[in-house]
Amino acid sequence: MVMERGLPLTKIEKLLDLIIKGCRENDRQSQQELYRNFYSYAMSICVRYTGNEDDAVEVLNDGFLKVFANIEKFDINKPFKPWLRRILVNSCIDHIKKNAKHSHLADITEANVHQSTEEAPDHNLSYQEILSKIGKLSPAYRAVFNLYVIDGYKHQEIAEQLGITVSTSKANLTRAKAVLRSMMEKEVYQYG
Amino acid sequence: MDEEKRPIDGLEHIAKEAAEKAQFDFNPEAWKAMEAKLDSADRTPFAWWKLLFPIGALLVLLLIFWPGAGESNQLPEQVETPQETETASPNSEQIPVKDEIFDTESSQTVSPPTEEKRETVPPQNITNAEPGDSPRSTASKSERFVESTEVSSQGTGSRNNAISNSQPFTVEFAQTPEWIPSTRAFLGVPEVFFRKDSFGTLPVTEEKVKRGGAWIFFGAADFSSVGSEGSSDPGTMFGVLRESYVGKHWSFSFGLGYAVKKYSALGADYETPYWARNNPDAVESIIANCLVIDIPLNVRRYFDAKNGNKFFVSSGISSYFMVRETYDYTYDQPRPGWNSTWEIRNENQHLFGIANFSVGYETPIGKNLGLGIEPFVQVPLSGIGFGQVDLFSFGVKAAIKINK
């Protein structure tokens, strides 16, 4: 990412400004530059919602298509990342809804899980592996966990977005955390 | 529990950290897929609506040149034209040829009723008929042509005399006998073979029947509103209409308008967007800005006023093709993740979804040029756009009309 190249902030901003201006002119080179620079960030969002990289790339591309189509509306004086993130999360929600007929978002499956605790699980997983674990949650759990824990939505908003009740959202979150904790601990158990 | 101040447990902390710090290597294949998406987006979906232009033009041409359109009105106009009457009559060389043609034709098709009609012709007018001859059905028609021509030419040459002298024939042929082939039967035959003035000397009335049509180029201020919500900023509308006259007072028109429709709507008047479907009350209001192609088909009735000016009333139906729809949403409270704006293109079409009503005033400013002003209202017959709103439009058109 641009941020990670160690350039001073002003230069980063200037570079991003130029790239966005290029994108506004539908310049393919600028589009590729923007895509390349924010690919990792975008993937880190999409993977945890979709559960696998193939679907994540598809959703990511849908999101970037919206970004390029609406780049004129982006306020250059505001940070780009939150704008991109909002578009990507919306794309992910669209993806979840599209697949909702195959996976019931309101279902609370009876998973045999441990009681959730406040403590962090003891693990030796990389960040990507943790995201991969999140992606392995069932669609109903995954959606609620991501929206609530990582993207900061409230249960009421999640319920509205996913078409479920607030109590279902809360229950799914509790179980998602329990399942995730269990998966991460198992990993520790297997490799520890 | 206050969710704003909720404690973050260890698992959540790990998950957030992973989401923020995870790194994924750039995948060139993903970019290739992205490029393919961009290319297909650049190509834009088949712009079928662009076909409307040629299709519209074709329809207009068909309407204008449709065989029989205004055909019955052609005969009186030809009679009215002095040059035609005067040049056709003295041309004695052409007459036999034409008579011969009709002789041949009539000899094959004439039936006894012609004799009845012949009796109605005043004898003094039949200069070419031999008094002693018995009525010959094969000759009767040609005789009439010759006679009628002579009557016209024997007069002063003025149109009025020609018309008055031919009155007996006028009465007789006001209803064209069945044995006279209609001009339509001769489509494709050069017009020189017809002498419409001979058998078509219908009475010339003062009411000259209009033919042809006009091009109308218009611009308008367009105010749109939905339900109880007032109109926002005015939009604009530009377009062109092809008007075809039907009779003296009537016309119909077909054309193409390009309109920018701006309106605001209450959430209650607007189909709840899918992201808020479970909470329709959450959408408070919507500001819309839509680019619309309007294909109207209207009928117009003219009323004559002084000095060539005219009033008119018009009514018809329009089809809307929503080229671009942009909506800005206001929610009852901050709704992260919900779209604050929404834009779609070429997704909504409303065939005959709008009724048009207007009145207007037209004044000539040249031989074939006129100016007009036309207050109008458009009433929805179906829900319009992404929000399926009852979109009313009203405004005033200013038009330039070219008779052609």
XYZ file of C-alpha atoms in Angstrom:
596
model
C 0.000 0.000 0.000
C 1.016 3.559 -0.390
C 1.097 3.975 3.352
C 3.485 1.129 3.735
C 6.086 2.456 1.350
C 7.366 4.735 4.041
C 6.692 7.924 2.113
C 5.939 11.061 4.077
C 2.243 11.611 4.542
C 2.114 14.628 2.306
C 3.727 12.726 -0.506
C 1.341 9.848 0.030
C -1.566 12.196 -0.116
C -0.191 13.860 -3.189
C 0.340 10.538 -4.887
C -3.125 9.345 -3.986
C -4.533 12.626 -5.187
C -2.860 12.139 -8.557
C -4.034 8.558 -8.810
C -7.601 9.517 -8.017
C -7.488 12.322 -10.545
C -6.290 9.814 -13.112
C -9.122 7.485 -12.175
C -11.571 10.303 -12.677
C -10.294 10.613 -16.200
C -10.830 6.906 -16.617
C -7.108 6.379 -17.008
C -6.443 2.660 -16.850
C -2.951 3.087 -15.486
C -4.253 5.100 -12.552
C -6.987 2.574 -11.956
C -4.450 -0.206 -11.828
C -2.296 1.808 -9.440
C -5.208 2.415 -7.104
C -6.213 -1.234 -7.292
C -2.700 -2.465 -6.652
C -2.147 -0.120 -3.709
C -5.361 -1.017 -1.942
C -5.597 -4.653 -2.977
C -4.272 -6.017 0.298
C -6.513 -3.796 2.392
C -9.530 -4.682 0.295
C -8.775 -8.395 0.444
C -8.511 -8.254 4.216
C -12.093 -7.020 4.261
C -13.534 -9.294 1.610
C -11.894 -12.522 2.755
C -13.404 -12.399 6.194
C -16.879 -11.898 4.743
C -16.697 -14.429 1.942
C -14.686 -17.164 3.550
C -12.422 -17.909 0.597
C -10.110 -15.997 -1.660
C -11.858 -16.761 -4.917
C -15.127 -15.275 -3.751
C -13.216 -12.479 -2.078
C -11.612 -11.465 -5.372
C -14.992 -11.464 -7.055
C -16.514 -9.250 -4.386
C -13.422 -7.086 -4.302
C -13.678 -6.502 -8.026
C -17.361 -5.674 -7.732
C -16.437 -3.174 -5.058
C -13.661 -1.614 -7.084
C -15.948 -1.352 -10.055
C -18.258 0.753 -7.887
C -15.264 2.752 -6.717
C -14.204 3.555 -10.272
C -17.755 4.248 -11.367
C -18.348 6.648 -8.475
C -14.906 8.133 -8.061
C -16.316 11.481 -9.132
C -18.358 11.519 -5.960
C -15.409 10.961 -3.682
C -14.494 14.093 -1.755
C -10.767 14.470 -2.273
C -10.474 16.341 1.029
C -11.609 13.310 2.991
C -9.610 10.130 3.626
C -9.963 7.543 0.927
C -9.757 4.402 3.029
C -13.033 4.781 4.947
C -14.828 5.495 1.683
C -13.338 2.428 0.074
C -14.087 0.366 3.147
C -17.730 1.387 3.163
C -18.124 0.438 -0.477
C -16.408 -2.887 0.053
C -18.442 -3.747 3.127
C -21.611 -2.907 1.194
C -20.443 -5.146 -1.617
C -19.823 -7.900 0.888
C -23.294 -7.462 2.360
C -24.747 -7.605 -1.138
C -22.805 -10.815 -1.683
C -24.117 -12.267 1.565
C -27.672 -11.340 0.673
C -27.300 -12.767 -2.786
C -26.279 -16.043 -1.297
C -28.755 -15.832 1.550
C -31.142 -18.196 -0.214
C -28.506 -20.871 0.027
C -27.488 -20.068 3.570
C -30.037 -18.985 6.120
C -28.753 -15.955 7.925
C -31.313 -16.249 10.671
C -30.511 -19.853 11.516
C -28.842 -20.424 14.788
C -27.248 -23.792 14.433
C -26.726 -25.761 17.543
C -22.979 -25.838 17.687
C -21.295 -27.674 20.482
C -19.208 -24.812 21.737
C -17.555 -23.783 24.916
C -18.899 -20.913 26.916
C -17.461 -17.675 25.594
C -14.912 -15.948 27.810
C -13.429 -12.514 27.836
C -9.894 -13.811 27.491
C -8.003 -13.937 24.250
C -7.439 -17.444 22.986
C -3.926 -18.661 23.121
C -2.852 -19.095 19.523
C 0.083 -18.920 17.198
C -1.783 -18.000 14.036
C -0.764 -15.403 11.519
C -3.147 -12.598 10.715
C -4.121 -14.210 7.443
C -4.830 -17.467 9.226
C -7.021 -15.686 11.738
C -8.985 -14.121 8.902
C -9.169 -17.504 7.293
C -10.668 -18.884 10.530
C -13.219 -16.097 10.555
C -14.037 -16.973 6.979
C -14.714 -20.544 8.015
C -17.549 -19.526 10.286
C -20.991 -20.279 8.945
C -22.368 -17.436 6.811
C -24.785 -16.366 9.531
C -22.103 -16.217 12.213
C -19.493 -14.764 9.899
C -21.684 -11.882 8.782
C -22.645 -10.863 12.303
C -19.141 -11.292 13.680
C -17.585 -9.161 10.959
C -20.209 -6.441 11.048
C -20.236 -6.197 14.821
C -16.697 -6.907 15.920
C -14.608 -5.536 13.091
C -16.751 -3.038 11.225
C -18.454 -1.542 14.252
C -22.109 -2.023 13.395
C -24.705 -2.208 16.142
C -27.032 -5.171 16.511
C -29.991 -3.073 15.434
C -28.202 -2.082 12.249
C -27.044 -5.619 11.606
C -30.572 -6.865 12.054
C -31.812 -4.332 9.549
C -29.085 -5.068 7.071
C -29.417 -8.829 7.193
C -33.134 -9.039 7.737
C -32.903 -10.818 11.074
C -33.983 -9.893 14.559
C -31.750 -8.160 17.064
C -31.842 -11.157 19.368
C -30.775 -13.440 16.518
C -27.913 -11.096 15.788
C -26.803 -11.181 19.407
C -27.131 -14.923 19.641
C -25.211 -15.405 16.404
C -22.450 -13.195 17.671
C -22.111 -15.125 20.906
C -21.976 -18.419 19.081
C -19.659 -17.051 16.392
C -17.190 -15.989 19.035
C -17.447 -19.311 20.791
C -16.918 -21.240 17.566
C -14.009 -19.033 16.543
C -12.380 -19.342 19.926
C -12.826 -23.082 19.705
C -11.273 -23.218 16.229
C -8.295 -21.161 17.248
C -7.682 -23.190 20.354
C -7.930 -26.405 18.392
C -5.260 -25.070 16.144
C -3.098 -24.450 19.177
C -3.885 -27.914 20.434
C -2.979 -29.498 17.091
C 0.266 -27.666 16.607
C 1.141 -26.914 20.201
C -25.628 -2.589 27.582
C -24.418 0.548 25.922
C -22.834 -0.787 22.781
C -20.781 2.350 22.288
C -18.839 1.696 25.466
C -18.832 -2.057 25.430
C -15.603 -3.721 26.431
C -13.631 -5.446 23.746
C -12.670 -8.934 24.751
C -9.456 -10.643 23.812
C -10.889 -12.466 20.835
C -12.311 -9.315 19.363
C -9.015 -7.574 19.821
C -7.206 -10.352 17.962
C -9.753 -10.327 15.163
C -9.568 -6.556 14.723
C -5.816 -6.593 14.741
C -5.754 -9.361 12.159
C -8.212 -7.489 9.960
C -6.075 -4.374 10.085
C -2.693 -5.929 9.677
C -3.212 -8.878 7.411
C -1.286 -8.629 4.167
C -2.264 -10.179 0.892
C 0.078 -10.314 -2.029
C -1.115 -8.590 -5.144
C -2.722 -11.070 -7.474
C -2.210 -10.184 -11.165
C -4.992 -12.566 -12.101
C -7.376 -10.549 -9.969
C -6.377 -7.409 -11.837
C -6.946 -9.161 -15.150
C -10.443 -10.028 -14.008
C -10.870 -6.435 -12.903
C -9.742 -5.164 -16.278
C -12.229 -7.424 -17.968
C -14.956 -5.946 -15.780
C -13.808 -2.439 -16.592
C -13.709 -3.211 -20.292
C -17.215 -4.574 -20.269
C -18.362 -1.585 -18.230
C -16.673 0.752 -20.708
C -18.447 -0.934 -23.531
C -21.654 -0.153 -21.693
C -24.525 -2.533 -22.054
C -26.117 -2.515 -25.442
C -27.521 0.969 -25.749
C -30.743 -0.267 -27.224
C -32.378 3.051 -26.551
C -30.162 4.587 -29.190
C -32.127 2.556 -31.690
C -35.096 4.681 -30.802
C -33.762 7.482 -32.955
C -33.745 5.551 -36.232
C -36.873 3.655 -35.285
C -38.616 6.901 -34.459
C -37.475 8.462 -37.690
C -38.669 5.425 -39.599
C -42.045 5.560 -37.926
C -42.408 9.217 -38.695
C -41.552 8.601 -42.335
C -44.035 5.767 -42.481
C -46.721 7.938 -40.984
C -46.049 10.677 -43.475
C -45.758 8.587 -46.587
C -48.186 5.847 -45.729
C -50.178 5.106 -48.883
C -53.557 6.744 -48.610
C -52.561 9.203 -45.930
C -54.340 12.367 -47.092
C -54.914 10.811 -50.519
C -58.553 11.739 -50.678
C -57.578 15.310 -50.117
C -55.311 15.538 -53.094
C -57.944 15.899 -55.745
C -59.517 19.131 -54.566
C -56.128 20.702 -54.196
C -55.200 19.857 -57.718
C -58.375 21.393 -58.942
C -57.554 24.453 -57.002
C -54.238 24.882 -58.705
C -54.805 27.073 -61.752
C -51.688 25.966 -63.553
C -52.741 22.389 -63.481
C -56.191 23.083 -64.821
C -54.962 25.324 -67.554
C -52.072 23.221 -68.684
C -53.920 19.987 -68.642
C -56.898 21.116 -70.637
C -55.350 22.588 -73.722
C -53.053 19.694 -74.098
C -55.184 18.021 -76.661
C -52.472 15.583 -77.591
C -52.593 13.916 -74.276
C -56.307 13.555 -74.138
C -56.742 10.855 -76.747
C -53.985 8.845 -75.207
C -55.602 9.012 -71.852
C -59.035 8.423 -73.214
C -57.727 5.474 -75.033
C -56.406 4.105 -71.862
C -59.667 4.569 -70.139
C -61.558 3.327 -73.129
C -59.646 0.156 -73.004
C -60.113 -0.058 -69.333
C -63.765 0.748 -69.407
C -64.461 -1.552 -72.279
C -63.391 -4.359 -70.109
C -64.993 -3.306 -66.919
C -67.883 -0.993 -67.582
C -71.236 -2.238 -66.541
C -74.789 -1.012 -67.280
C -75.016 1.436 -64.395
C -72.907 3.858 -66.403
C -75.810 4.514 -68.686
C -77.913 5.654 -65.857
C -75.306 8.139 -64.921
C -74.945 9.262 -68.449
C -78.501 10.405 -68.501
C -77.790 12.851 -65.788
C -75.278 14.678 -67.901
C -76.802 17.733 -69.591
C -76.816 17.038 -73.380
C -75.425 20.436 -74.277
C -72.223 19.605 -72.501
C -71.531 16.459 -74.381
C -69.876 18.027 -77.316
C -68.076 14.965 -78.488
C -71.018 12.655 -78.299
C -72.845 11.948 -81.492
C -76.502 12.757 -80.930
C -77.776 9.899 -82.929
C -75.645 7.276 -81.366
C -77.104 4.877 -79.023
C -75.515 4.970 -75.640
C -72.259 3.091 -75.777
C -71.079 2.089 -72.481
C -67.562 1.670 -73.725
C -67.435 5.246 -74.879
C -69.315 6.953 -72.169
C -66.477 7.408 -69.830
C -64.025 8.734 -72.312
C -66.612 11.120 -73.566
C -67.035 12.478 -70.179
C -63.340 13.057 -69.827
C -63.139 14.932 -73.043
C -66.239 16.901 -72.330
C -65.221 17.795 -68.893
C -61.900 19.026 -70.110
C -63.510 21.068 -72.807
C -65.881 22.632 -70.443
C -63.022 23.727 -68.394
C -61.080 25.061 -71.302
C -64.018 26.693 -72.986
C -64.552 28.948 -70.068
C -62.606 32.035 -69.378
C -59.767 29.975 -68.216
C -60.275 31.100 -64.738
C -60.554 28.547 -62.064
C -63.982 29.637 -60.986
C -65.479 29.224 -64.407
C -63.956 25.870 -64.849
C -65.361 24.778 -61.572
C -68.804 26.193 -62.124
C -69.036 24.778 -65.641
C -68.162 21.380 -64.415
C -70.741 21.375 -61.664
C -72.965 18.795 -63.339
C -70.058 16.398 -63.373
C -69.216 17.366 -59.903
C -72.607 16.293 -58.741
C -72.445 13.188 -60.778
C -69.032 12.034 -59.643
C -69.038 13.331 -56.160
C -69.252 9.712 -55.321
C -66.893 8.018 -57.657
C -68.599 5.119 -59.395
C -67.286 1.726 -58.645
C -66.154 1.249 -62.205
C -63.683 4.059 -61.938
C -60.570 2.577 -60.490
C -59.321 4.374 -57.465
C -55.989 6.068 -57.709
C -54.661 3.637 -55.180
C -55.214 0.860 -57.683
C -52.727 2.606 -59.922
C -49.970 3.002 -57.429
C -46.818 2.525 -59.340
C -48.303 3.796 -62.590
C -46.897 7.166 -63.635
C -49.180 9.952 -62.685
C -49.301 11.268 -66.259
C -51.812 8.549 -67.058
C -54.323 10.021 -64.687
C -56.480 12.967 -65.199
C -57.767 13.434 -61.789
C -59.123 16.842 -62.681
C -61.490 15.213 -65.124
C -63.309 12.823 -62.891
C -62.454 14.442 -59.662
C -63.865 17.910 -59.990
C -65.214 17.906 -56.516
C -66.681 21.120 -55.230
C -64.005 23.402 -54.003
C -64.778 24.528 -50.526
C -63.117 27.364 -48.755
C -61.724 24.953 -46.245
C -58.461 23.939 -47.683
C -57.421 20.667 -46.270
C -53.989 20.671 -44.697
C -51.416 18.134 -45.690
C -47.889 17.330 -44.713
C -46.611 18.252 -41.354
C -44.142 20.190 -39.338
C -41.040 19.820 -37.258
C -41.308 21.192 -33.784
C -38.182 21.897 -31.770
C -38.880 22.653 -28.157
C -37.250 23.447 -24.873
C -38.952 23.550 -21.527
C -38.582 24.202 -17.857
C -39.677 21.003 -16.209
C -40.943 20.896 -12.639
C -41.408 17.456 -11.208
C -42.983 16.437 -7.964
C -44.012 13.320 -6.152
C -47.090 13.027 -3.979
C -47.353 15.646 -1.308
C -43.725 16.649 -1.558
C -43.162 19.823 -3.518
C -41.025 20.200 -6.546
C -37.327 20.855 -6.070
C -35.177 22.766 -8.521
C -36.551 22.891 -12.042
C -35.247 20.465 -14.581
C -35.072 20.962 -18.294
C -36.414 19.272 -21.341
C -35.378 19.478 -24.980
C -36.660 17.614 -27.934
C -38.061 17.413 -31.379
C -41.459 16.355 -32.613
C -42.695 15.445 -36.033
C -46.225 16.631 -36.453
C -48.477 15.236 -39.163
C -51.639 17.061 -40.032
C -54.846 15.160 -40.323
C -57.433 17.498 -41.726
C -57.490 21.169 -41.020
C -57.712 21.120 -37.277
C -56.139 17.894 -36.184
C -52.664 16.577 -36.037
C -50.718 13.897 -34.315
C -47.104 14.059 -33.307
C -44.350 11.686 -32.430
C -40.900 12.541 -31.235
C -38.130 12.433 -28.776
C -37.434 14.461 -25.680
C -34.486 14.476 -23.347
C -35.398 15.596 -19.867
C -33.644 16.214 -16.603
C -36.176 15.554 -13.897
C -35.394 16.707 -10.409
C -37.664 16.022 -7.527
C -37.787 15.271 -3.868
C -39.905 12.551 -2.351
C -40.890 11.516 1.115
C -39.781 8.058 2.146
C -43.430 7.030 2.347
C -43.935 7.868 -1.339
C -40.881 5.964 -2.405
C -40.469 2.230 -2.788
C -38.220 1.276 0.104
C -34.737 0.463 -1.168
C -33.718 -3.111 -0.626
C -31.153 -2.255 2.015
C -33.894 -0.774 4.171
C -36.691 -3.098 3.259
C -37.148 -4.252 6.816
C -37.435 -0.733 8.025
C -39.232 1.406 5.465
C -39.763 4.225 7.947
C -36.019 4.695 8.201
C -35.928 6.558 4.877
C -37.090 10.074 5.508
C -36.667 11.707 2.155
C -35.034 11.338 -1.207
C -33.637 13.875 -3.608
C -33.687 12.576 -7.156
C -31.998 13.671 -10.311
C -32.985 11.621 -13.323
C -32.092 11.787 -16.994
C -35.034 10.599 -18.991
C -35.741 9.984 -22.635
C -39.342 10.816 -23.269
C -41.049 9.380 -26.347
C -44.399 11.121 -26.732
C -47.254 10.261 -29.033
C -49.798 13.057 -28.962
C -52.941 14.213 -30.697
C -53.559 17.920 -31.096
C -56.660 19.942 -31.914
C -56.188 23.436 -33.316
C -58.542 26.364 -32.962
C -58.116 29.252 -35.323
C -57.563 32.718 -33.947
C -56.949 36.030 -35.680
C -54.039 36.719 -38.020
C -53.134 33.098 -38.484
C -52.590 32.530 -34.793
C -53.886 29.364 -33.279
C -54.769 27.878 -29.964
C -54.517 24.194 -29.419
C -55.154 21.486 -26.906
C -53.092 18.365 -26.918
C -53.225 15.013 -25.255
C -51.309 11.805 -25.559
C -49.091 9.299 -23.978
C -45.394 9.074 -23.298
C -42.888 6.343 -22.697
C -40.063 7.033 -20.296
C -36.638 5.504 -20.642
C -34.610 6.197 -17.536
C -31.089 6.754 -18.760
C -29.640 7.622 -15.386
C -31.181 7.830 -11.946
C -29.341 9.356 -9.026
C -30.840 9.427 -5.561
C -29.622 11.017 -2.337
C -31.153 9.518 0.782
C -31.824 11.099 4.130
C -32.409 8.603 6.933
C -34.112 9.080 10.236
C -30.775 8.517 11.989
C -27.209 7.766 10.964
C -27.233 4.448 9.144
C -23.724 3.197 8.583
C -23.568 0.808 5.707
C -26.707 2.095 4.047
C -26.292 3.881 0.780
C -26.412 7.611 1.098
C -26.540 7.880 -2.666
C -27.581 5.452 -5.339
C -27.148 5.590 -9.058
C -28.409 3.251 -11.701
C -28.388 3.450 -15.461
C -30.707 2.114 -18.115
C -32.562 -0.115 -15.704
C -36.072 1.280 -15.796
C -38.286 1.732 -18.803
C -41.925 2.719 -18.649
C -43.753 2.058 -21.882
C -46.788 4.296 -22.126
C -46.315 5.104 -18.472
C -47.167 8.795 -18.669
C -50.206 10.712 -19.872
C -49.609 14.095 -21.499
C -51.947 17.071 -21.418
C -51.248 20.536 -22.680
C -52.726 23.681 -24.105
C -50.878 26.151 -26.234
C -50.728 29.110 -28.495
C -49.006 29.355 -31.833
C -48.158 32.366 -33.935
C -46.634 32.447 -37.411
C -43.425 34.407 -37.880
C -42.785 33.492 -41.475
C -44.132 31.554 -44.360
C -43.269 28.208 -42.866
C -42.136 29.226 -39.447
C -43.994 29.618 -36.218
C -43.433 30.123 -32.540
C -45.405 28.465 -29.834
C -45.789 28.325 -26.126
C -47.305 25.325 -24.421
C -47.980 24.817 -20.730
C -48.090 21.097 -20.055
C -48.661 18.529 -17.379
C -47.557 14.900 -17.329
C -49.456 12.474 -15.165
C -48.025 9.083 -14.204
C -49.889 5.971 -15.214
C -47.405 3.734 -13.432
C -44.666 3.961 -10.828
C -41.621 5.676 -12.258
C -37.967 4.868 -11.657
C -36.157 2.899 -8.986
C -38.504 4.227 -6.316
C -41.649 3.543 -8.364
C -42.871 7.027 -7.526
C -45.944 8.817 -8.826
C -43.978 11.379 -10.752
C -45.937 14.395 -11.888
C -44.313 16.912 -14.176
C -45.467 20.263 -15.310
C -43.928 23.226 -17.024
C -43.967 25.397 -20.071
C -42.557 24.526 -23.451
C -41.279 27.082 -25.908
C -41.281 25.778 -29.437
C -40.155 26.652 -32.916
C -42.244 25.099 -35.614
C -41.138 24.556 -39.157
C -43.831 23.544 -41.600
C -42.326 21.151 -44.010
